[in-house]
Coordinates of C-alpha atoms and ligand atoms in Angstrom, one line a residue:
M1 CA 15.6 4.0 -11.1
E2 CA 11.6 5.0 -9.3
R3 CA 10.1 2.1 -8.7
S4 CA 6.9 2.9 -6.7
R5 CA 5.2 5.1 -9.6
F6 CA 4.3 4.7 -13.0
E7 CA 7.3 5.6 -14.9
Q8 CA 5.2 7.4 -17.8
I9 CA 1.8 6.6 -19.8
L10 CA 0.4 6.5 -22.8
I11 CA -2.8 5.8 -23.3
R12 CA -3.4 4.1 -26.9
R13 CA -5.8 2.1 -28.7
A14 CA -4.4 -1.2 -30.2
N15 CA -5.8 -4.5 -31.4
R16 CA -9.2 -3.2 -30.7
R17 CA -7.9 -3.4 -26.5
A18 CA -9.4 -1.6 -24.1
F19 CA -5.7 0.7 -23.7
L20 CA -2.5 0.3 -24.1
L21 CA 0.3 1.9 -21.4
G22 CA 3.9 2.5 -23.2
G23 CA 6.7 3.7 -21.1
A24 CA 10.1 4.1 -20.3
G25 CA 12.5 1.8 -19.5
A26 CA 15.2 -0.1 -17.7
G27 CA 18.5 -0.3 -19.2
L28 CA 19.2 -3.4 -20.7
G29 CA 22.6 -4.9 -21.2
V30 CA 23.7 -8.1 -19.9
A31 CA 24.0 -10.9 -22.8
V32 CA 22.6 -13.9 -21.5
S33 CA 23.3 -17.3 -23.5
L34 CA 20.2 -18.9 -25.6
A35 CA 18.7 -22.3 -24.6
G36 CA 19.7 -25.5 -26.0
R37 CA 16.8 -26.3 -28.6
P38 CA 15.4 -29.9 -28.8
T39 CA 17.1 -31.6 -32.0
R40 CA 14.0 -33.4 -33.6
A41 CA 15.1 -37.5 -34.0
R42 CA 15.3 -38.3 -37.6
G43 CA 14.3 -41.5 -39.2
A44 CA 11.8 -43.0 -41.8
F45 CA 8.5 -43.6 -40.3
Q46 CA 7.5 -47.4 -40.4
S47 CA 3.8 -48.3 -40.6
T48 CA 2.6 -49.2 -37.5
P49 CA -0.3 -51.8 -36.8
V50 CA -3.1 -48.8 -37.6
A51 CA -1.7 -46.8 -40.1
S52 CA 1.4 -44.6 -41.2
P53 CA 1.4 -41.0 -41.7
T54 CA 1.7 -39.4 -45.3
T55 CA 5.1 -37.9 -45.7
A56 CA 8.5 -39.2 -44.2
T57 CA 9.9 -36.0 -42.8
G58 CA 9.4 -36.6 -38.6
V59 CA 6.2 -36.6 -37.4
F60 CA 7.3 -35.6 -33.7
T61 CA 7.0 -31.2 -35.4
L62 CA 5.3 -29.4 -32.6
G63 CA 8.1 -30.9 -29.7
V64 CA 6.6 -32.2 -26.1
A65 CA 5.2 -31.2 -23.1
S66 CA 3.9 -31.9 -19.9
G67 CA 1.5 -30.8 -17.5
D68 CA -0.4 -30.0 -14.3
P69 CA 2.2 -31.7 -11.8
T70 CA -0.3 -33.8 -8.8
P71 CA 2.5 -35.3 -6.0
D72 CA 2.6 -38.7 -8.0
G73 CA 1.8 -37.5 -11.5
V74 CA 1.6 -35.3 -14.5
V75 CA 0.6 -35.6 -18.2
L76 CA 2.5 -35.8 -21.0
W77 CA 1.4 -34.7 -24.2
T78 CA 2.4 -34.5 -27.9
R79 CA 1.3 -34.7 -31.4
L80 CA 1.8 -36.2 -34.4
A81 CA 2.2 -33.7 -37.7
P82 CA 4.3 -34.4 -40.5
D83 CA 3.1 -31.3 -41.9
P84 CA 1.5 -29.2 -39.5
I85 CA -0.2 -26.1 -40.9
A86 CA -2.2 -28.9 -43.1
E87 CA -5.3 -27.6 -44.7
D88 CA -7.3 -29.9 -43.3
G89 CA -5.9 -29.7 -39.9
L90 CA -4.7 -33.2 -39.6
G91 CA -1.1 -32.3 -40.3
G92 CA -0.2 -34.1 -43.0
M93 CA -1.7 -36.8 -41.0
D94 CA -4.3 -39.8 -41.9
P95 CA -7.7 -39.8 -40.9
A96 CA -6.9 -43.5 -39.2
P97 CA -5.4 -43.6 -35.4
V98 CA -1.5 -44.4 -34.9
E99 CA -0.2 -46.4 -31.9
V100 CA 2.6 -44.3 -29.8
T101 CA 4.7 -45.4 -27.4
W102 CA 5.8 -43.5 -24.0
E103 CA 9.1 -43.8 -21.4
V104 CA 9.4 -41.9 -18.3
A105 CA 12.5 -42.2 -17.1
S106 CA 14.5 -41.4 -14.1
D107 CA 17.8 -40.7 -15.9
E108 CA 18.4 -38.3 -19.2
A109 CA 19.8 -41.4 -21.0
F110 CA 16.1 -43.2 -20.3
G111 CA 18.7 -46.4 -18.5
Q112 CA 16.4 -46.4 -15.4
I113 CA 12.8 -46.9 -16.9
V114 CA 10.1 -46.5 -14.3
R115 CA 7.0 -46.4 -16.2
S116 CA 6.4 -47.3 -20.0
G117 CA 2.9 -47.5 -22.1
T118 CA 1.4 -47.2 -25.3
T119 CA -1.6 -44.9 -26.5
L120 CA -3.6 -44.3 -29.8
A121 CA -3.1 -41.0 -31.2
R122 CA -6.7 -40.4 -32.5
P123 CA -7.8 -38.1 -35.9
E124 CA -10.4 -36.9 -33.5
L125 CA -8.1 -35.3 -31.9
G126 CA -5.7 -33.8 -34.3
H127 CA -3.2 -36.9 -32.9
T128 CA -2.6 -35.6 -30.3
V129 CA -1.4 -37.5 -27.1
H130 CA -2.2 -36.9 -23.1
V131 CA -0.8 -39.3 -21.2
D132 CA -1.9 -39.1 -17.3
L133 CA 1.1 -40.7 -15.2
A134 CA 0.2 -41.8 -11.6
R135 CA 2.1 -43.6 -9.2
L136 CA 5.2 -41.8 -9.2
E137 CA 7.8 -40.4 -6.7
P138 CA 6.6 -36.6 -5.3
A139 CA 9.2 -33.9 -6.1
S140 CA 11.2 -36.1 -8.4
E141 CA 12.5 -34.8 -11.6
F142 CA 11.6 -37.3 -14.5
F143 CA 12.5 -37.5 -18.8
Y144 CA 10.3 -38.5 -21.2
R145 CA 9.7 -39.2 -25.2
F146 CA 6.9 -40.9 -27.7
M147 CA 7.8 -43.6 -30.4
A148 CA 5.9 -43.6 -33.6
G149 CA 7.1 -46.1 -35.4
S150 CA 10.7 -46.0 -36.2
E151 CA 10.8 -42.2 -35.3
V152 CA 11.4 -41.1 -31.4
S153 CA 10.6 -37.1 -29.4
P154 CA 12.7 -35.0 -28.7
V155 CA 13.3 -35.5 -25.1
G156 CA 11.4 -34.0 -22.3
R157 CA 12.2 -33.2 -18.5
T158 CA 9.3 -32.6 -15.5
K159 CA 9.2 -32.9 -12.1
T160 CA 6.3 -34.1 -9.9
A161 CA 4.9 -32.4 -7.1
A162 CA 5.9 -32.1 -3.6
A163 CA 3.4 -34.0 -1.0
A164 CA 0.5 -32.3 0.1
G165 CA 1.3 -31.0 3.6
T166 CA 4.7 -31.8 3.8
A167 CA 8.1 -29.5 4.7
L168 CA 9.7 -27.5 1.0
D169 CA 11.6 -25.0 1.8
K170 CA 11.9 -23.6 -2.0
F171 CA 9.2 -23.2 -5.1
R172 CA 10.4 -21.7 -8.2
F173 CA 7.9 -20.9 -11.7
A174 CA 7.3 -18.5 -13.9
F175 CA 4.4 -16.8 -15.7
A176 CA 4.3 -15.9 -18.9
S177 CA 1.0 -14.7 -21.4
C178 CA 0.2 -13.3 -24.4
Q179 CA 2.4 -14.5 -27.2
H180 CA 1.2 -12.7 -30.5
Y181 CA 2.8 -14.8 -33.0
E182 CA 3.2 -12.5 -36.1
S183 CA 4.9 -9.2 -32.9
G184 CA 7.7 -11.0 -32.3
F185 CA 10.3 -13.9 -31.2
Y186 CA 10.0 -16.0 -28.3
T187 CA 13.3 -14.6 -26.9
A188 CA 11.9 -14.4 -23.4
Y189 CA 10.7 -18.6 -23.8
A190 CA 14.5 -19.2 -24.9
D191 CA 16.1 -17.5 -21.3
M192 CA 12.9 -19.2 -19.8
A193 CA 14.2 -22.5 -20.7
T194 CA 17.6 -22.0 -19.0
Q195 CA 16.3 -21.4 -15.4
D196 CA 15.5 -24.2 -12.2
L197 CA 11.8 -24.1 -12.6
D198 CA 9.6 -26.4 -10.7
L199 CA 6.6 -24.9 -12.9
V200 CA 5.6 -22.5 -15.7
V201 CA 2.2 -21.3 -15.5
H202 CA 0.4 -19.2 -19.1
L203 CA -2.0 -16.7 -18.5
G204 CA -3.5 -16.8 -21.6
D205 CA -3.2 -15.3 -25.5
Y206 CA -1.2 -18.2 -26.1
I207 CA -2.1 -17.8 -29.8
Y208 CA -4.2 -14.7 -31.5
E209 CA -7.2 -15.3 -33.9
G210 CA -5.9 -12.5 -36.2
P211 CA -5.8 -13.3 -40.0
D212 CA -2.2 -13.5 -41.8
R213 CA -1.3 -9.7 -42.3
G214 CA 0.6 -10.7 -45.6
E215 CA 4.1 -9.9 -46.8
E216 CA 3.1 -6.1 -47.0
A217 CA 3.2 -6.2 -43.4
I218 CA 6.4 -7.6 -43.1
S219 CA 8.3 -5.3 -45.4
E220 CA 6.6 -2.3 -43.6
G221 CA 8.0 -3.2 -40.1
T222 CA 4.7 -3.7 -38.5
I223 CA 5.2 -7.9 -38.0
V224 CA 8.1 -10.1 -37.7
R225 CA 6.7 -13.2 -39.3
R226 CA 3.2 -13.8 -40.2
H227 CA 0.0 -16.1 -39.4
T228 CA -1.7 -18.5 -42.2
G229 CA -5.1 -17.7 -43.4
D230 CA -8.0 -15.4 -42.3
E231 CA -9.5 -15.5 -39.0
I232 CA -9.4 -18.7 -37.2
M233 CA -13.3 -19.6 -37.3
T234 CA -13.1 -23.6 -37.4
L235 CA -11.3 -26.4 -35.6
A236 CA -8.8 -27.3 -38.7
D237 CA -8.2 -22.7 -38.0
Y238 CA -7.8 -23.0 -34.5
R239 CA -5.1 -26.7 -34.9
N240 CA -3.4 -25.1 -37.2
R241 CA -2.6 -22.2 -35.1
Y242 CA -2.0 -23.8 -32.4
A243 CA 0.5 -25.7 -34.3
L244 CA 1.9 -22.6 -36.4
Y245 CA 2.6 -21.4 -32.9
R246 CA 4.5 -24.6 -31.6
T247 CA 7.0 -24.8 -34.2
D248 CA 8.3 -22.0 -32.7
P249 CA 12.1 -23.7 -31.2
N250 CA 12.1 -21.4 -27.6
L251 CA 8.0 -22.3 -26.9
Q252 CA 9.4 -25.6 -27.3
A253 CA 12.7 -25.6 -25.0
A254 CA 10.5 -24.2 -22.5
H255 CA 7.7 -26.2 -23.0
A256 CA 9.7 -29.6 -23.4
A257 CA 12.3 -28.3 -20.1
F258 CA 9.1 -28.0 -17.1
P259 CA 6.1 -28.8 -16.7
W260 CA 3.7 -26.1 -17.4
S261 CA -0.2 -25.0 -16.1
V262 CA -2.3 -23.0 -18.5
T263 CA -5.1 -21.4 -18.6
W264 CA -6.8 -19.2 -21.3
D265 CA -7.6 -15.6 -21.7
D266 CA -9.8 -14.0 -24.7
H267 CA -7.4 -14.5 -27.9
E268 CA -7.9 -18.4 -28.0
V269 CA -11.4 -17.8 -29.2
D270 CA -12.1 -14.0 -30.2
N271 CA -11.0 -10.5 -28.8
N272 CA -12.6 -9.2 -25.7
Y273 CA -15.7 -12.2 -25.4
A274 CA -17.7 -12.8 -22.5
A275 CA -19.3 -16.1 -22.1
E276 CA -21.1 -16.5 -25.2
F277 CA -21.1 -13.2 -25.7
S278 CA -18.3 -12.3 -29.1
Q279 CA -17.0 -8.9 -29.3
D280 CA -18.8 -7.9 -32.4
G281 CA -22.1 -9.3 -31.2
D282 CA -22.9 -12.8 -33.7
P283 CA -25.8 -14.7 -33.1
V284 CA -24.8 -16.9 -29.7
P285 CA -25.3 -20.1 -31.4
A286 CA -22.9 -19.3 -34.2
F287 CA -20.5 -18.0 -31.2
L288 CA -21.0 -21.1 -29.4
E289 CA -20.2 -23.5 -32.3
R290 CA -17.0 -21.0 -32.6
R291 CA -16.5 -21.7 -29.3
A292 CA -16.1 -25.8 -29.1
A293 CA -14.1 -25.2 -31.9
A294 CA -11.4 -23.5 -30.4
Y295 CA -11.5 -25.2 -26.6
Q296 CA -11.4 -28.4 -28.6
A297 CA -8.2 -27.5 -30.2
Y298 CA -6.8 -25.7 -27.2
Y299 CA -7.2 -29.1 -24.8
E300 CA -5.7 -31.0 -27.7
H301 CA -2.8 -28.5 -27.9
M302 CA -2.2 -28.0 -24.0
P303 CA -1.1 -31.0 -21.4
L304 CA -4.4 -31.1 -19.7
R305 CA -5.7 -34.1 -18.4
P306 CA -8.2 -36.1 -20.4
E307 CA -11.0 -35.1 -18.2
A308 CA -10.7 -31.6 -19.0
L309 CA -12.2 -32.5 -22.5
P310 CA -14.9 -30.1 -23.4
V311 CA -18.1 -31.0 -24.4
G312 CA -19.4 -29.3 -27.0
P313 CA -18.9 -25.4 -26.5
D314 CA -17.8 -26.4 -22.6
M315 CA -14.4 -27.5 -20.5
Q316 CA -13.8 -26.7 -17.5
L317 CA -10.1 -25.6 -17.1
Y318 CA -10.7 -24.2 -13.4
R319 CA -8.7 -26.4 -11.4
R320 CA -6.0 -26.7 -8.0
L321 CA -2.6 -27.4 -7.8
T322 CA -0.5 -27.7 -4.6
F323 CA 3.4 -28.0 -4.1
G324 CA 4.0 -29.3 -0.1
N325 CA 3.3 -27.0 2.1
L326 CA 3.8 -24.4 0.3
A327 CA 2.1 -22.9 -2.2
E328 CA -0.7 -23.8 -3.6
I329 CA -2.5 -22.1 -7.3
S330 CA -6.2 -21.6 -8.0
V331 CA -6.0 -21.3 -11.7
L332 CA -9.2 -20.0 -13.0
D333 CA -11.3 -19.1 -16.2
L334 CA -12.0 -16.0 -16.7
R335 CA -14.2 -15.4 -19.7
Q336 CA -15.9 -18.7 -20.0
Y337 CA -18.6 -18.0 -17.3
R338 CA -18.5 -14.4 -16.7
S339 CA -21.4 -11.9 -17.1
D340 CA -21.7 -9.7 -20.5
H341 CA -19.4 -7.2 -19.5
P342 CA -22.0 -4.5 -17.6
C343 CA -21.2 -1.1 -18.9
G344 CA -19.4 -2.4 -22.1
D345 CA -15.8 -3.8 -23.1
D346 CA -14.6 -0.2 -23.3
T347 CA -13.1 2.4 -20.7
Q348 CA -15.8 4.3 -19.1
V349 CA -17.4 5.5 -16.1
R350 CA -18.4 2.8 -13.3
C351 CA -22.4 2.1 -14.3
A352 CA -24.6 0.3 -11.2
L353 CA -24.5 -3.1 -12.4
A354 CA -20.2 -3.3 -12.2
L355 CA -21.4 -3.1 -8.8
D356 CA -24.8 -5.4 -9.2
P357 CA -24.9 -8.8 -7.2
S358 CA -25.3 -10.1 -9.9
T359 CA -22.2 -9.3 -11.8
T360 CA -19.7 -12.3 -12.0
M361 CA -16.1 -13.1 -13.2
T362 CA -16.0 -16.4 -12.6
G363 CA -19.6 -18.0 -12.6
P364 CA -21.0 -18.5 -9.5
D365 CA -19.8 -22.3 -9.7
Q366 CA -15.8 -21.7 -9.7
E367 CA -16.1 -18.5 -7.4
R368 CA -18.1 -20.8 -5.1
W369 CA -15.1 -23.4 -5.6
L370 CA -12.5 -20.6 -4.9
L371 CA -13.7 -19.8 -2.0
E372 CA -13.8 -22.8 -0.7
G373 CA -10.1 -23.6 -1.8
L374 CA -9.2 -20.9 -0.4
D375 CA -10.7 -21.6 3.5
A376 CA -10.1 -25.3 3.0
S377 CA -5.8 -24.3 2.0
T378 CA -3.1 -24.7 4.6
A379 CA -0.4 -23.7 2.5
T380 CA 1.8 -20.8 3.5
W381 CA 1.2 -19.1 -0.5
N382 CA -2.3 -19.0 -1.9
V383 CA -1.7 -18.6 -5.7
L384 CA -5.0 -16.7 -7.6
A385 CA -3.5 -17.8 -11.6
Q386 CA -5.9 -15.7 -13.7
Q387 CA -6.4 -13.4 -16.5
V388 CA -6.8 -9.6 -15.8
M389 CA -6.1 -7.1 -13.7
M390 CA -7.5 -6.9 -10.5
G391 CA -6.2 -3.7 -9.1
Q392 CA -8.2 -1.0 -9.1
L393 CA -6.8 1.3 -12.4
D394 CA -8.6 4.6 -12.8
L395 CA -7.8 6.3 -16.3
A396 CA -9.2 10.0 -15.9
P397 CA -6.4 12.4 -14.4
G398 CA -8.4 14.5 -12.2
T399 CA -11.6 13.8 -10.1
A400 CA -13.2 12.5 -12.9
A401 CA -12.7 7.9 -12.9
I402 CA -12.9 6.2 -15.9
Y403 CA -12.1 2.2 -16.0
A404 CA -11.7 -0.4 -18.3
G405 CA -15.0 -2.4 -18.8
D406 CA -13.1 -6.1 -19.5
L407 CA -11.0 -6.0 -16.2
W408 CA -12.2 -6.5 -13.1
D409 CA -13.0 -2.7 -12.6
G410 CA -15.8 -3.7 -15.0
Y411 CA -16.6 -6.1 -12.3
A412 CA -15.8 -4.4 -9.3
G413 CA -18.9 -6.2 -7.1
A414 CA -17.1 -9.9 -8.1
R415 CA -13.6 -8.2 -6.9
N416 CA -15.2 -6.5 -3.9
R417 CA -16.8 -9.7 -3.1
I418 CA -13.6 -12.0 -3.0
L419 CA -11.7 -9.7 -1.9
S420 CA -13.4 -9.2 1.2
H421 CA -13.6 -12.6 1.6
L422 CA -9.7 -13.0 1.1
M423 CA -9.7 -10.2 4.7
S424 CA -12.5 -11.6 6.8
R425 CA -10.7 -15.1 6.6
G426 CA -7.9 -14.2 7.1
T427 CA -6.4 -16.6 4.2
S428 CA -2.9 -17.0 4.4
N429 CA -0.9 -15.0 2.0
P430 CA -3.0 -14.2 -0.9
V431 CA -1.0 -13.5 -4.5
V432 CA -2.8 -12.9 -7.2
I433 CA -0.5 -13.3 -10.9
T434 CA -1.9 -12.4 -14.1
G435 CA -1.5 -11.1 -17.9
D436 CA -3.7 -9.4 -20.1
I437 CA -2.5 -6.3 -20.1
H438 CA 0.8 -6.5 -22.0
S439 CA 2.7 -3.9 -19.8
S440 CA 4.3 -5.0 -16.6
W441 CA 2.6 -4.0 -12.8
V442 CA 2.7 -4.4 -9.5
N443 CA -0.2 -3.6 -7.2
D444 CA -1.1 -3.7 -3.7
L445 CA -5.0 -5.0 -3.7
K446 CA -7.1 -3.3 -1.0
A447 CA -9.8 -2.9 1.1
D448 CA -10.7 -0.4 0.2
F449 CA -9.2 1.5 -3.4
A450 CA -10.6 4.7 -2.8
D451 CA -8.7 5.1 0.5
P452 CA -5.0 4.6 1.0
A453 CA -5.1 3.7 4.2
S454 CA -7.2 1.0 4.3
A455 CA -6.0 -2.9 5.0
T456 CA -3.7 -4.1 2.2
I457 CA -5.5 -8.2 1.5
A458 CA -3.4 -9.4 -1.7
T459 CA -0.4 -8.5 -3.8
E460 CA -0.6 -8.6 -7.5
F461 CA 1.8 -9.1 -10.4
V462 CA 1.1 -8.1 -13.8
G463 CA 3.7 -10.2 -16.4
T464 CA 4.1 -8.3 -19.6
S465 CA 3.6 -9.9 -22.6
I466 CA 6.0 -12.4 -24.4
T467 CA 6.1 -10.5 -27.1
S468 CA 2.4 -9.0 -28.2
G469 CA 2.9 -4.9 -28.8
G470 CA 5.9 -5.8 -29.9
D471 CA 9.8 -3.2 -28.6
P472 CA 9.6 -0.5 -27.5
D473 CA 8.7 3.0 -29.6
P474 CA 12.0 4.7 -30.2
D475 CA 10.7 7.8 -30.5
P476 CA 11.4 9.8 -26.9
E477 CA 8.3 12.3 -27.7
A478 CA 6.3 9.6 -27.1
D479 CA 6.6 8.7 -23.3
A480 CA 7.6 12.8 -22.8
A481 CA 4.1 13.9 -23.5
S482 CA 2.6 11.7 -21.7
A483 CA 4.9 12.2 -18.5
A484 CA 2.4 14.6 -17.1
E485 CA -0.6 11.9 -17.3
A486 CA 1.5 9.7 -15.8
E487 CA 1.9 11.6 -12.9
A488 CA -1.3 12.9 -12.2
L489 CA -2.1 8.8 -12.5
A490 CA 0.3 7.8 -9.9
A491 CA -1.4 10.1 -7.9
E492 CA -4.6 9.2 -7.7
N493 CA -3.8 5.2 -8.0
P494 CA -1.4 4.9 -5.1
H495 CA -1.4 1.2 -4.7
I496 CA 0.1 0.7 -7.6
R497 CA 3.9 0.4 -6.5
F498 CA 5.7 -0.1 -10.4
Y499 CA 4.3 0.4 -13.5
E500 CA 6.3 -0.2 -16.9
G501 CA 4.9 -0.4 -20.5
A502 CA 7.6 -0.6 -22.8
H503 CA 9.3 -4.1 -22.4
R504 CA 8.9 -7.8 -23.1
G505 CA 9.6 -10.9 -20.8
Y506 CA 7.8 -12.8 -18.2
V507 CA 7.9 -13.0 -14.5
L508 CA 10.2 -15.6 -12.4
C509 CA 9.1 -16.0 -8.7
E510 CA 10.4 -17.8 -6.4
L511 CA 9.0 -18.6 -3.1
T512 CA 10.1 -19.9 0.6
P513 CA 8.2 -20.1 4.2
G514 CA 9.1 -16.4 4.6
Q515 CA 9.4 -14.5 1.4
W516 CA 7.8 -13.8 -2.5
R517 CA 10.4 -12.9 -4.6
S518 CA 9.6 -11.9 -8.7
D519 CA 12.2 -11.2 -11.0
Y520 CA 10.4 -8.9 -14.3
R521 CA 12.7 -10.5 -17.0
F522 CA 12.5 -8.3 -20.1
A523 CA 14.0 -8.8 -23.2
G524 CA 16.0 -5.9 -25.0
A525 CA 13.8 -6.0 -27.8
V526 CA 11.4 -8.8 -30.1
T527 CA 11.5 -8.2 -33.3
T528 CA 15.1 -9.1 -33.8
P529 CA 15.9 -12.2 -32.4
D530 CA 18.2 -13.1 -30.2
A531 CA 18.1 -10.3 -28.0
P532 CA 19.7 -10.7 -24.0
V533 CA 17.2 -11.0 -21.4
E534 CA 17.6 -9.6 -18.0
T535 CA 16.4 -9.3 -14.2
A536 CA 14.8 -4.9 -14.6
V537 CA 13.3 -4.7 -11.1
S538 CA 12.0 -7.2 -8.6
F539 CA 9.8 -6.9 -5.8
V540 CA 9.2 -8.8 -2.8
V541 CA 6.5 -9.6 -0.4
E542 CA 7.5 -11.0 3.1
A543 CA 5.1 -13.9 4.8
G544 CA 2.4 -12.4 6.5
R545 CA 2.9 -9.3 5.3
P546 CA 1.1 -8.5 2.7
G547 CA 1.6 -5.3 -0.6
A548 CA 4.8 -5.3 -2.5
Q549 CA 8.3 -3.9 -1.5
P550 CA 11.5 -3.2 -3.9
A551 CA 13.9 -6.3 -3.0
Ligands
FE1 FE1 -2.7 -10.3 -25.2
CA2 CA1 -9.6 9.9 -11.7

């Protein structure tokens, strides 16, 4: 298998996204057993001192989750929702607070309970629960569960981070993005749940905002399962969309197995939005109202610390996670503060505004926070967990150059500022991890993308989607037609070391003091359940030597 260049590229229109690339993939043949699925505790719900739910079908229908581990804590999450997609967005609960008990144990049988307490699941937050634990042992595994009345939740497993600055010889995490529910099954998450991981990083497009496309779309084979309702706009709509996605047993299994650290991209609100500007040019006040609803539902359904609770349409999501002296992860938000697309969000020639110093992808505060944090970091690997591709991608064969306006290419001045800073400060082993474009890439990030001889400053791993884009195109002519174009593009984007656009999956990363390894794990298919998942290709970065090599 050729690993050092594009295989085949098709430029297509999809989802009004600037481009979608499809190509030939690796052969897949290894069968992988699926993860154990969490079983839901049964039993009649008994009324609490505060209120009781309206049905007895189980309140922990959306599973459990944990997130953002620190050396002494982690956030625990659940939601009470006996009827997850109830029209009012309250998940079948009465609009009254309900008392929830939580337990944390060092063993799966809960023989050694190390923490417990009670909290209120409040209707103002959709009866979600966020427990911010503290004073736990570092680098330790814990099990947790919730109780409401006589109901007991599935058991989750989590892990605290290694203490800052301590020696850590290994850190294993997976990153994922783009899990369009209608497009396929979450087979990749079933595989992920069987891995041995310290963390899962989600890089956005956790939900998609589009409407139910109806039974016809299923019979036509366009989709395999359905959204509910129209395009989502209100808090109830967004809550119900998260609830729908979170009913998936494979997604629940991956949440229950590891702590996650999440960030959003555009579809958590609206395709290709930029700060207060919607793609369709909605009036700003109306769009900010929608953004406030979307951000609140995001906070409610993610294992985020209570300090992330949004205020109106504003929510601070960017933050930093540290794992001993081995890894520091800056989790970025490239949607809330970015300049409106300097040259438009389509694919076009670069306009002057993309290079203007006022152009920003992160907003000035987040950019300063990021660069100061990188300057202060003592970690071997410095990870930027973010949404859109940073490596340059010239999509025009020949001397002309066109770029996708929604990616860092559309904000080239902001990209250059960050890469120049990394180079001038000698940041230790910067690695960028990326989602968004439903395809797999390995990129060397260059001091000057126009000059292949210029320094490689950082390495970028772009992971494919969990489902978005669906299965490989069965028509061989579709790929063959673009082969010549792919050759031409590969020739003028030599910093792109690998590209594959056909398969869905996720990326598994193992970090040691000397090496970063990324395994690209692809599902054979997503439109049929339980397809095999296997490692299609692996790349490594040697510490002290930026740029990726085939493993
Ligand atoms: Fe996506
Ligand atoms: Ca060109």
